XYZ file of C-alpha atoms in Angstrom:
542
model
C -24.507 101.114 -18.660
C -22.752 104.605 -17.237
C -20.621 106.260 -19.050
C -17.105 107.357 -17.737
C -16.749 111.198 -17.466
C -13.410 111.370 -17.937
C -13.841 110.293 -21.677
C -14.061 112.960 -24.351
C -16.716 110.904 -26.176
C -20.123 108.765 -24.864
C -21.444 105.831 -27.008
C -24.501 104.499 -27.992
C -27.025 103.668 -26.429
C -27.228 106.002 -23.711
C -29.984 103.750 -22.235
C -28.885 100.355 -22.869
C -32.564 98.604 -21.746
C -36.239 99.008 -22.748
C -37.015 102.787 -22.300
C -39.568 103.046 -24.954
C -40.736 106.023 -26.552
C -38.550 108.416 -24.496
C -39.175 112.148 -24.125
C -36.854 114.730 -22.637
C -36.854 117.853 -21.322
C -34.364 120.480 -19.684
C -35.563 122.510 -16.561
C -32.600 124.504 -15.496
C -29.573 122.615 -15.183
C -31.394 119.379 -15.069
C -32.885 116.756 -18.060
C -35.862 114.779 -17.187
C -36.708 111.835 -19.053
C -39.953 109.697 -19.226
C -40.954 106.457 -21.325
C -43.903 104.322 -22.387
C -44.732 101.976 -19.263
C -47.695 99.907 -21.406
C -49.451 97.694 -18.576
C -46.859 97.505 -15.651
C -47.223 99.592 -12.465
C -45.742 101.912 -11.053
C -46.202 103.545 -14.440
C -44.447 106.628 -16.103
C -40.846 106.206 -15.025
C -39.114 109.373 -14.419
C -35.059 109.683 -15.056
C -32.919 112.427 -14.394
C -29.475 113.416 -15.958
C -27.115 116.345 -15.481
C -25.059 115.282 -18.779
C -27.601 113.645 -21.151
C -25.313 110.576 -20.739
C -25.502 109.399 -17.380
C -28.966 108.762 -16.154
C -30.429 107.694 -12.956
C -34.354 106.708 -12.154
C -35.622 108.906 -9.421
C -39.292 107.569 -9.041
C -42.688 107.208 -11.273
C -45.688 109.675 -11.869
C -48.182 107.007 -11.862
C -48.873 104.775 -9.229
C -51.811 102.846 -10.210
C -53.419 102.207 -13.766
C -57.184 103.210 -13.812
C -59.898 101.852 -14.158
C -58.542 99.506 -11.405
C -60.289 96.781 -12.463
C -59.415 96.904 -15.993
C -55.803 96.465 -14.972
C -56.420 93.678 -12.296
C -54.986 91.211 -14.546
C -52.118 91.651 -16.915
C -52.250 93.703 -20.034
C -48.797 93.413 -21.161
C -49.201 95.736 -24.344
C -52.149 98.427 -23.297
C -51.881 100.851 -20.665
C -49.422 103.830 -21.324
C -48.284 104.547 -24.450
C -45.770 107.193 -25.831
C -45.979 109.911 -22.922
C -44.752 113.504 -23.593
C -43.162 115.326 -20.539
C -43.398 119.356 -20.427
C -42.760 121.882 -17.740
C -45.169 124.648 -17.490
C -46.173 127.162 -15.142
C -43.745 125.920 -12.577
C -45.209 122.134 -13.077
C -44.403 119.239 -14.468
C -47.180 117.714 -17.098
C -47.403 114.288 -18.589
C -49.509 113.472 -21.296
C -50.046 109.984 -22.634
C -52.296 108.021 -24.806
C -54.301 104.686 -23.264
C -55.290 103.181 -26.573
C -58.658 101.747 -25.310
C -59.732 104.777 -23.135
C -58.391 108.204 -24.467
C -55.799 111.171 -23.762
C -54.637 111.282 -20.098
C -52.394 113.832 -18.121
C -50.745 114.134 -14.525
C -49.086 117.156 -13.177
C -46.830 117.792 -10.187
C -45.186 120.833 -8.719
C -41.688 118.834 -8.474
C -40.189 115.607 -10.622
C -40.374 113.361 -7.560
C -44.436 114.424 -6.874
C -46.771 114.420 -5.531
C -48.225 113.814 -8.756
C -51.992 114.362 -9.408
C -54.254 111.259 -9.963
C -55.019 110.701 -13.893
C -57.292 113.199 -15.771
C -58.889 112.383 -18.952
C -58.627 115.059 -21.246
C -60.230 113.412 -24.239
C -62.129 109.851 -24.394
C -61.900 108.058 -27.106
C -60.352 104.598 -28.664
C -57.360 105.201 -30.547
C -56.150 108.089 -29.343
C -52.239 107.869 -28.797
C -48.854 109.573 -28.614
C -50.484 113.111 -27.242
C -47.962 116.082 -26.835
C -49.304 119.661 -25.781
C -47.671 122.822 -26.237
C -48.066 125.965 -24.454
C -47.282 128.969 -26.782
C -45.763 131.585 -24.846
C -45.942 134.352 -27.795
C -49.845 134.080 -27.715
C -50.895 132.208 -24.471
C -52.843 129.659 -26.422
C -52.555 126.142 -25.366
C -52.509 122.894 -28.517
C -52.154 119.232 -28.507
C -51.317 117.176 -31.481
C -51.928 113.194 -31.087
C -51.613 110.341 -33.561
C -54.143 107.199 -34.018
C -54.023 103.471 -33.457
C -55.484 101.687 -36.476
C -56.446 98.829 -33.862
C -58.720 100.466 -32.174
C -59.756 103.338 -34.431
C -59.468 101.937 -37.871
C -57.553 105.094 -38.382
C -53.406 105.798 -38.623
C -50.943 107.730 -40.404
C -52.161 110.863 -39.570
C -51.820 113.541 -37.066
C -54.792 115.389 -35.009
C -54.428 118.657 -33.744
C -56.504 120.453 -31.340
C -56.690 123.761 -29.549
C -56.438 122.797 -25.540
C -57.186 124.628 -22.295
C -54.621 126.668 -20.985
C -54.956 124.702 -17.541
C -54.435 121.462 -20.071
C -57.924 119.996 -18.666
C -59.907 119.561 -22.071
C -59.659 120.166 -25.772
C -61.903 122.982 -26.921
C -62.833 121.610 -30.142
C -63.419 118.778 -32.429
C -59.918 118.573 -33.988
C -58.322 118.772 -37.422
C -56.125 116.525 -39.353
C -53.210 118.539 -39.667
C -50.595 116.141 -41.217
C -51.851 113.365 -43.187
C -49.219 110.586 -43.999
C -51.316 109.055 -46.734
C -50.734 112.105 -48.857
C -47.165 111.986 -48.740
C -45.282 109.689 -51.156
C -43.584 106.808 -49.258
C -44.756 107.310 -45.741
C -46.788 105.160 -43.595
C -46.940 104.411 -39.856
C -46.982 108.102 -38.939
C -47.008 108.335 -35.072
C -45.252 109.705 -31.924
C -45.707 113.685 -32.365
C -43.573 116.107 -30.255
C -44.574 119.412 -30.822
C -42.138 122.497 -30.401
C -42.125 126.325 -30.903
C -38.690 127.732 -32.887
C -37.940 130.409 -34.881
C -41.274 131.343 -35.762
C -42.298 128.051 -36.807
C -44.460 125.373 -35.451
C -42.396 122.283 -35.379
C -43.802 118.543 -34.906
C -41.121 116.010 -34.796
C -42.690 112.648 -35.624
C -41.569 109.165 -36.825
C -42.914 106.930 -39.404
C -42.392 103.676 -41.004
C -42.908 101.404 -38.157
C -40.845 100.558 -35.019
C -37.837 98.333 -36.536
C -37.443 100.123 -39.733
C -38.583 103.669 -39.664
C -37.447 106.994 -39.820
C -37.460 110.486 -37.908
C -39.353 113.073 -39.634
C -39.794 117.108 -39.006
C -42.865 118.971 -39.929
C -43.188 122.691 -40.034
C -45.601 125.327 -40.429
C -46.277 129.252 -39.752
C -49.693 128.158 -38.305
C -50.651 125.368 -35.861
C -53.608 123.860 -38.035
C -51.073 124.021 -41.025
C -50.335 123.530 -43.676
C -47.267 121.808 -42.918
C -44.164 120.811 -45.179
C -42.085 117.625 -44.041
C -38.727 116.499 -44.004
C -36.817 113.064 -43.183
C -34.090 114.062 -40.473
C -33.028 110.894 -39.291
C -32.454 107.673 -40.808
C -30.427 104.521 -40.908
C -28.885 105.250 -44.075
C -25.416 102.721 -43.931
C -25.390 102.064 -40.133
C -26.398 99.183 -38.166
C -28.629 101.313 -36.327
C -32.159 100.018 -37.485
C -35.343 102.437 -37.157
C -33.857 105.125 -35.683
C -36.790 107.635 -34.549
C -39.661 108.607 -32.393
C -37.928 110.730 -29.198
C -37.448 114.408 -27.895
C -35.197 117.451 -28.781
C -33.602 119.214 -25.806
C -30.955 122.415 -25.862
C -28.453 122.602 -23.157
C -27.953 126.276 -21.293
C -24.816 126.622 -23.511
C -27.005 126.575 -26.608
C -26.286 123.126 -27.892
C -29.267 121.053 -29.304
C -29.842 117.250 -28.972
C -32.335 114.695 -29.933
C -32.714 111.145 -27.703
C -34.596 108.464 -29.676
C -35.152 104.573 -29.647
C -33.766 101.751 -31.446
C -35.846 98.342 -31.425
C -33.841 95.524 -30.369
C -35.916 92.567 -30.446
C -36.180 91.007 -26.843
C -34.236 93.901 -25.254
C -36.942 96.200 -26.228
C -36.369 100.152 -27.202
C -32.773 101.101 -26.576
C -31.951 104.833 -26.288
C -29.659 106.753 -28.557
C -28.406 110.374 -28.110
C -27.908 112.288 -31.092
C -26.378 115.619 -31.574
C -28.338 117.888 -33.556
C -28.243 121.739 -35.489
C -30.415 124.036 -37.152
C -29.866 125.301 -40.722
C -27.238 123.598 -42.159
C -27.831 124.731 -45.416
C -31.661 123.174 -45.605
C -33.680 126.144 -45.073
C -33.580 126.153 -41.206
C -34.595 122.335 -40.600
C -33.138 120.444 -37.928
C -29.930 118.334 -38.891
C -29.809 115.279 -36.516
C -26.552 112.938 -36.104
C -24.147 112.994 -38.911
C -26.067 114.567 -41.552
C -28.862 112.725 -40.928
C -27.604 109.317 -39.949
C -27.286 108.134 -36.203
C -23.879 108.108 -34.480
C -22.466 105.154 -32.500
C -20.323 107.666 -30.449
C -19.700 111.540 -30.422
C -18.200 114.516 -28.176
C -19.850 114.764 -25.216
C -22.445 117.422 -24.529
C -20.970 120.887 -23.146
C -22.573 120.046 -19.806
C -20.198 119.792 -16.514
C -18.930 116.140 -15.954
C -21.134 113.860 -13.930
C -20.123 110.631 -12.125
C -20.714 107.522 -14.045
C -24.469 106.646 -13.409
C -27.253 104.163 -14.670
C -30.848 103.324 -13.681
C -30.584 100.838 -10.487
C -30.655 97.173 -11.300
C -29.091 95.263 -7.917
C -31.335 95.007 -4.963
C -30.693 93.992 -1.446
C -34.845 95.030 -0.546
C -34.092 96.792 2.913
C -37.083 96.391 4.904
C -38.765 93.953 2.246
C -39.151 96.951 0.132
C -38.443 96.670 -3.754
C -36.352 99.213 -5.561
C -37.302 101.896 -8.255
C -36.398 99.565 -10.735
C -39.082 97.030 -10.238
C -42.787 97.123 -11.531
C -45.674 94.534 -11.314
C -47.374 93.045 -14.134
C -50.763 94.759 -12.781
C -52.121 96.809 -10.396
C -50.837 95.500 -6.816
C -52.700 94.287 -4.292
C -52.131 94.221 -0.319
C -50.515 91.217 1.055
C -48.318 90.470 -1.986
C -44.834 91.634 -0.347
C -44.503 91.787 3.340
C -42.621 94.850 4.970
C -40.209 93.689 7.457
C -37.167 94.963 9.376
C -33.931 93.080 7.690
C -33.325 92.919 4.334
C -34.741 90.350 1.573
C -37.932 90.402 -0.305
C -40.693 88.219 1.333
C -43.440 87.282 -1.585
C -46.692 85.907 -0.376
C -47.147 82.620 -2.665
C -50.477 84.015 -4.267
C -53.060 81.043 -4.750
C -54.291 81.338 -8.405
C -55.872 79.021 -10.811
C -53.380 80.265 -13.507
C -50.284 78.756 -11.947
C -49.124 77.118 -15.309
C -48.705 80.500 -17.092
C -46.780 83.275 -15.763
C -47.988 85.766 -18.331
C -51.331 85.571 -16.735
C -50.349 86.256 -13.376
C -50.273 89.913 -12.208
C -48.319 89.392 -8.846
C -44.958 89.216 -11.223
C -42.514 91.915 -10.123
C -40.095 92.639 -13.113
C -37.554 94.905 -13.991
C -35.811 95.651 -17.470
C -33.482 93.128 -19.477
C -30.091 95.023 -19.688
C -29.452 95.288 -23.243
C -25.755 94.035 -22.882
C -24.752 90.443 -21.699
C -24.728 89.898 -17.824
C -25.313 87.256 -15.189
C -28.390 87.665 -12.989
C -28.567 85.929 -9.661
C -30.290 86.025 -6.797
C -31.157 83.783 -3.879
C -34.344 82.153 -2.779
C -35.642 80.506 0.073
C -38.916 78.583 -0.144
C -40.626 78.836 3.540
C -43.252 76.899 4.750
C -45.880 76.433 2.662
C -48.267 73.567 1.011
C -47.653 71.201 -1.628
C -47.493 73.272 -5.207
C -46.102 76.242 -3.722
C -43.235 77.734 -5.829
C -41.067 80.435 -6.392
C -38.128 81.651 -8.548
C -36.353 83.541 -11.322
C -37.825 84.398 -14.592
C -37.226 85.690 -18.255
C -40.431 86.691 -19.329
C -41.932 87.665 -22.541
C -44.257 86.120 -25.411
C -42.402 82.937 -24.479
C -40.662 82.962 -21.087
C -38.398 80.430 -18.914
C -37.978 80.277 -15.394
C -36.335 78.282 -12.409
C -37.098 78.215 -8.834
C -38.146 76.046 -5.947
C -41.525 74.080 -5.607
C -43.005 72.039 -2.786
C -43.852 68.373 -3.384
C -46.946 66.561 -2.106
C -44.444 64.959 0.534
C -43.425 68.158 1.833
C -39.984 68.062 0.075
C -38.710 71.117 -1.825
C -37.080 70.580 -4.999
C -35.351 72.693 -7.885
C -37.641 73.252 -10.921
C -36.880 74.746 -14.065
C -39.592 75.240 -16.862
C -40.853 77.008 -19.811
C -43.553 77.923 -22.194
C -43.554 78.673 -26.101
C -44.769 81.625 -27.981
C -48.392 82.061 -28.547
C -49.954 83.522 -31.737
C -49.699 87.309 -31.522
C -53.164 88.462 -30.708
C -54.322 84.745 -30.179
C -57.321 84.747 -27.517
C -56.646 82.514 -24.524
C -58.529 79.390 -23.829
C -61.751 79.141 -22.067
C -59.943 78.923 -18.787
C -58.731 82.515 -19.676
C -55.146 81.298 -20.401
C -52.634 80.889 -23.401
C -51.244 77.357 -22.668
C -49.412 75.412 -19.939
C -45.619 75.635 -19.318
C -43.441 72.518 -19.123
C -40.011 71.272 -17.749
C -37.083 72.433 -19.105
C -35.176 70.185 -16.983
C -36.110 67.282 -14.455
C -36.641 68.241 -11.033
C -33.557 67.939 -8.576
C -33.487 68.162 -4.802
C -33.102 71.500 -2.629
C -32.057 70.718 0.545
C -33.189 73.106 3.214
C -35.637 74.643 0.503
C -33.005 76.839 -0.761
C -31.195 77.813 -3.830
C -28.732 80.434 -5.627
C -30.360 81.020 -9.064
C -28.429 82.512 -12.059
C -29.059 83.391 -15.908
C -26.453 84.013 -18.109
C -27.774 86.091 -20.943
C -25.589 86.362 -23.939
C -25.620 88.446 -27.340
C -28.733 88.160 -29.054
C -30.600 87.396 -25.715
C -29.631 83.999 -25.345
C -30.243 82.803 -21.726
C -28.627 79.857 -19.702
C -30.211 78.737 -16.704
C -28.394 77.297 -13.554
C -28.696 77.074 -10.096
C -26.618 76.180 -6.726
C -28.600 74.197 -4.166
C -25.898 73.534 -2.077
C -25.880 69.965 -2.362
C -22.828 68.245 -2.917
C -24.408 65.030 -3.844
C -26.006 65.838 -6.995
C -23.214 65.276 -9.664
C -25.617 65.246 -12.255
C -25.262 67.841 -15.288
C -21.886 69.170 -12.767
C -20.050 71.799 -15.143
C -17.195 74.188 -13.683
C -18.542 77.973 -14.179
C -15.521 79.520 -12.256
C -17.608 79.851 -9.578
C -16.984 76.588 -7.796
C -19.420 74.562 -9.448
C -18.611 70.445 -8.925
C -18.440 71.003 -5.163
C -21.776 72.354 -4.554
C -21.463 75.283 -7.196
C -23.383 76.459 -10.139
C -24.823 73.369 -12.216
C -26.295 73.869 -15.829
C -30.090 73.547 -16.157
C -32.076 72.653 -19.626
C -31.646 74.092 -23.370
C -30.633 77.781 -24.145
C -33.327 79.773 -23.587
C -33.779 82.559 -26.516
C -35.787 85.439 -24.753
C -38.833 87.072 -26.796
C -40.278 90.214 -26.527
C -44.117 91.237 -26.142
C -45.755 92.825 -29.347
C -44.188 96.378 -27.907
C -42.322 95.708 -25.092
C -39.015 93.976 -24.258
C -38.274 91.131 -22.390
C -38.443 90.881 -18.414
C -36.946 89.914 -15.582
C -38.985 88.660 -13.151
C -39.514 87.198 -9.429
C -42.772 85.379 -8.705
C -44.155 83.169 -5.826
C -47.499 81.326 -6.086
C -49.763 78.499 -5.074
C -52.475 76.486 -6.701
C -56.067 77.388 -5.738
C -57.085 76.158 -2.225
C -57.769 77.272 1.464
C -55.349 78.960 3.548
C -52.484 80.873 3.558
C -49.627 79.127 1.171
C -46.699 80.313 2.489
C -43.828 82.878 1.402
C -40.707 82.614 -0.403
C -37.800 85.000 0.420
C -35.573 86.602 -2.204
C -32.126 88.246 -1.088
C -28.757 89.649 -3.005
C -30.480 90.405 -6.609
C -27.590 91.228 -8.331
C -26.952 91.848 -12.337
C -23.248 91.495 -13.457
C -22.552 93.271 -16.892
C -20.145 91.183 -19.245
C -18.004 92.326 -22.074
C -19.250 94.629 -24.624
C -21.874 93.199 -27.186
C -20.187 91.525 -30.137
C -23.308 92.753 -32.344
C -23.025 96.416 -31.371
């Protein structure tokens, strides 16, 4: 949600969607941010701002996940975890941990690339949240990382390494430099960000879990310790649960700011901006927010005013190409989307044995669910295809619901609305490779001409109300006046309210999908046009 530069204050969150585990740097007058992208492709989003409040998405640093074969199918909670963004020796660097493979890095001369192929800096399971530091005072380079207990059996500690200045390899086996088990009351210590300031090595690291945690700061005169710790940001009496894990940045005028996330259920991890200062009678420690409590609003940073801006959501798909805001749920394959000379996204109805479960499909094109009540609409045309071919608009998470069009055995196209319930977290799929089957959320209805405009109204709490307009004035069932001409071929409600759900670490997603059951030959295409998200009134729960 963009902020009006004419206002003297900004309001949190400054990025009101799932930009998980943010890290931020300044290069000249420009600020850049990256975030976790997990199993979605392209990965490592790159955001730009000139005022720390208004952000735009300018690209991605990772075009495909490697190894290719491991990400040919969705791995929603795997892949890119908690990256760190740095600028050193005239290049941009991003380090991240793949919990199943180890620490990777990519680098580029410019933020828009070209970015190198992923380089494996250190192999190993459970190595997560890496952050490098090039020490300008000594010429040494270091790296710190955390641990994922699910892969390594280890957690709540930070390990430090000396690193080759080229950023290509680590020079030792590593040493535990902060052990959270030795700090009373601390648990799930992770997400470290490494800095040099005022003669100290500083590690900003969260603890306490994503929903209830706090932000810690650690300092030492020597990289390998010993470190002393202090809690520098926590919920206190605010309504911002678990404010932690992010990055510190300084403006050209010398102001200090801290960007962090807040876990908000189906909305994922939204990003807040906190004022920060050093000292404050605390012996040189950082003071974040309002004396350690997150602020809901604050004076804007001392930076030149910028036009309101936010990461794009709407799309006309010029030339058949999706905008930067879209990501596939796995590495894409040739032929999923057809480029052409007009507007509109032309998706192939990909044949799959997994047609009954969108969670298992790699060819779902997704973008983040806005954290503010909104209305999502898109036009859909199901082109010539065979029985069973279908396409639609989905709200996708551990549970999902979608509305769209499907061709029947007699060749006619009907409006369908389906859902699938949540599965036990971490439960294995069935022998066929799936978790379960979707069910009808509403009876199928005629869709003359194979066209429909689809809508989802998303209220506070991520409650989703689906509706449709097939242009069929003869369909009087479930007709309701929505203020858009419903009742005379306008929008008609469909099914019950659906409460969006997150994945384990990822917020719910909006998705466009086209598929068909297994068989021989081409199953046709579906064309999406005029994708729009209209933000409604401010959330009642914020």
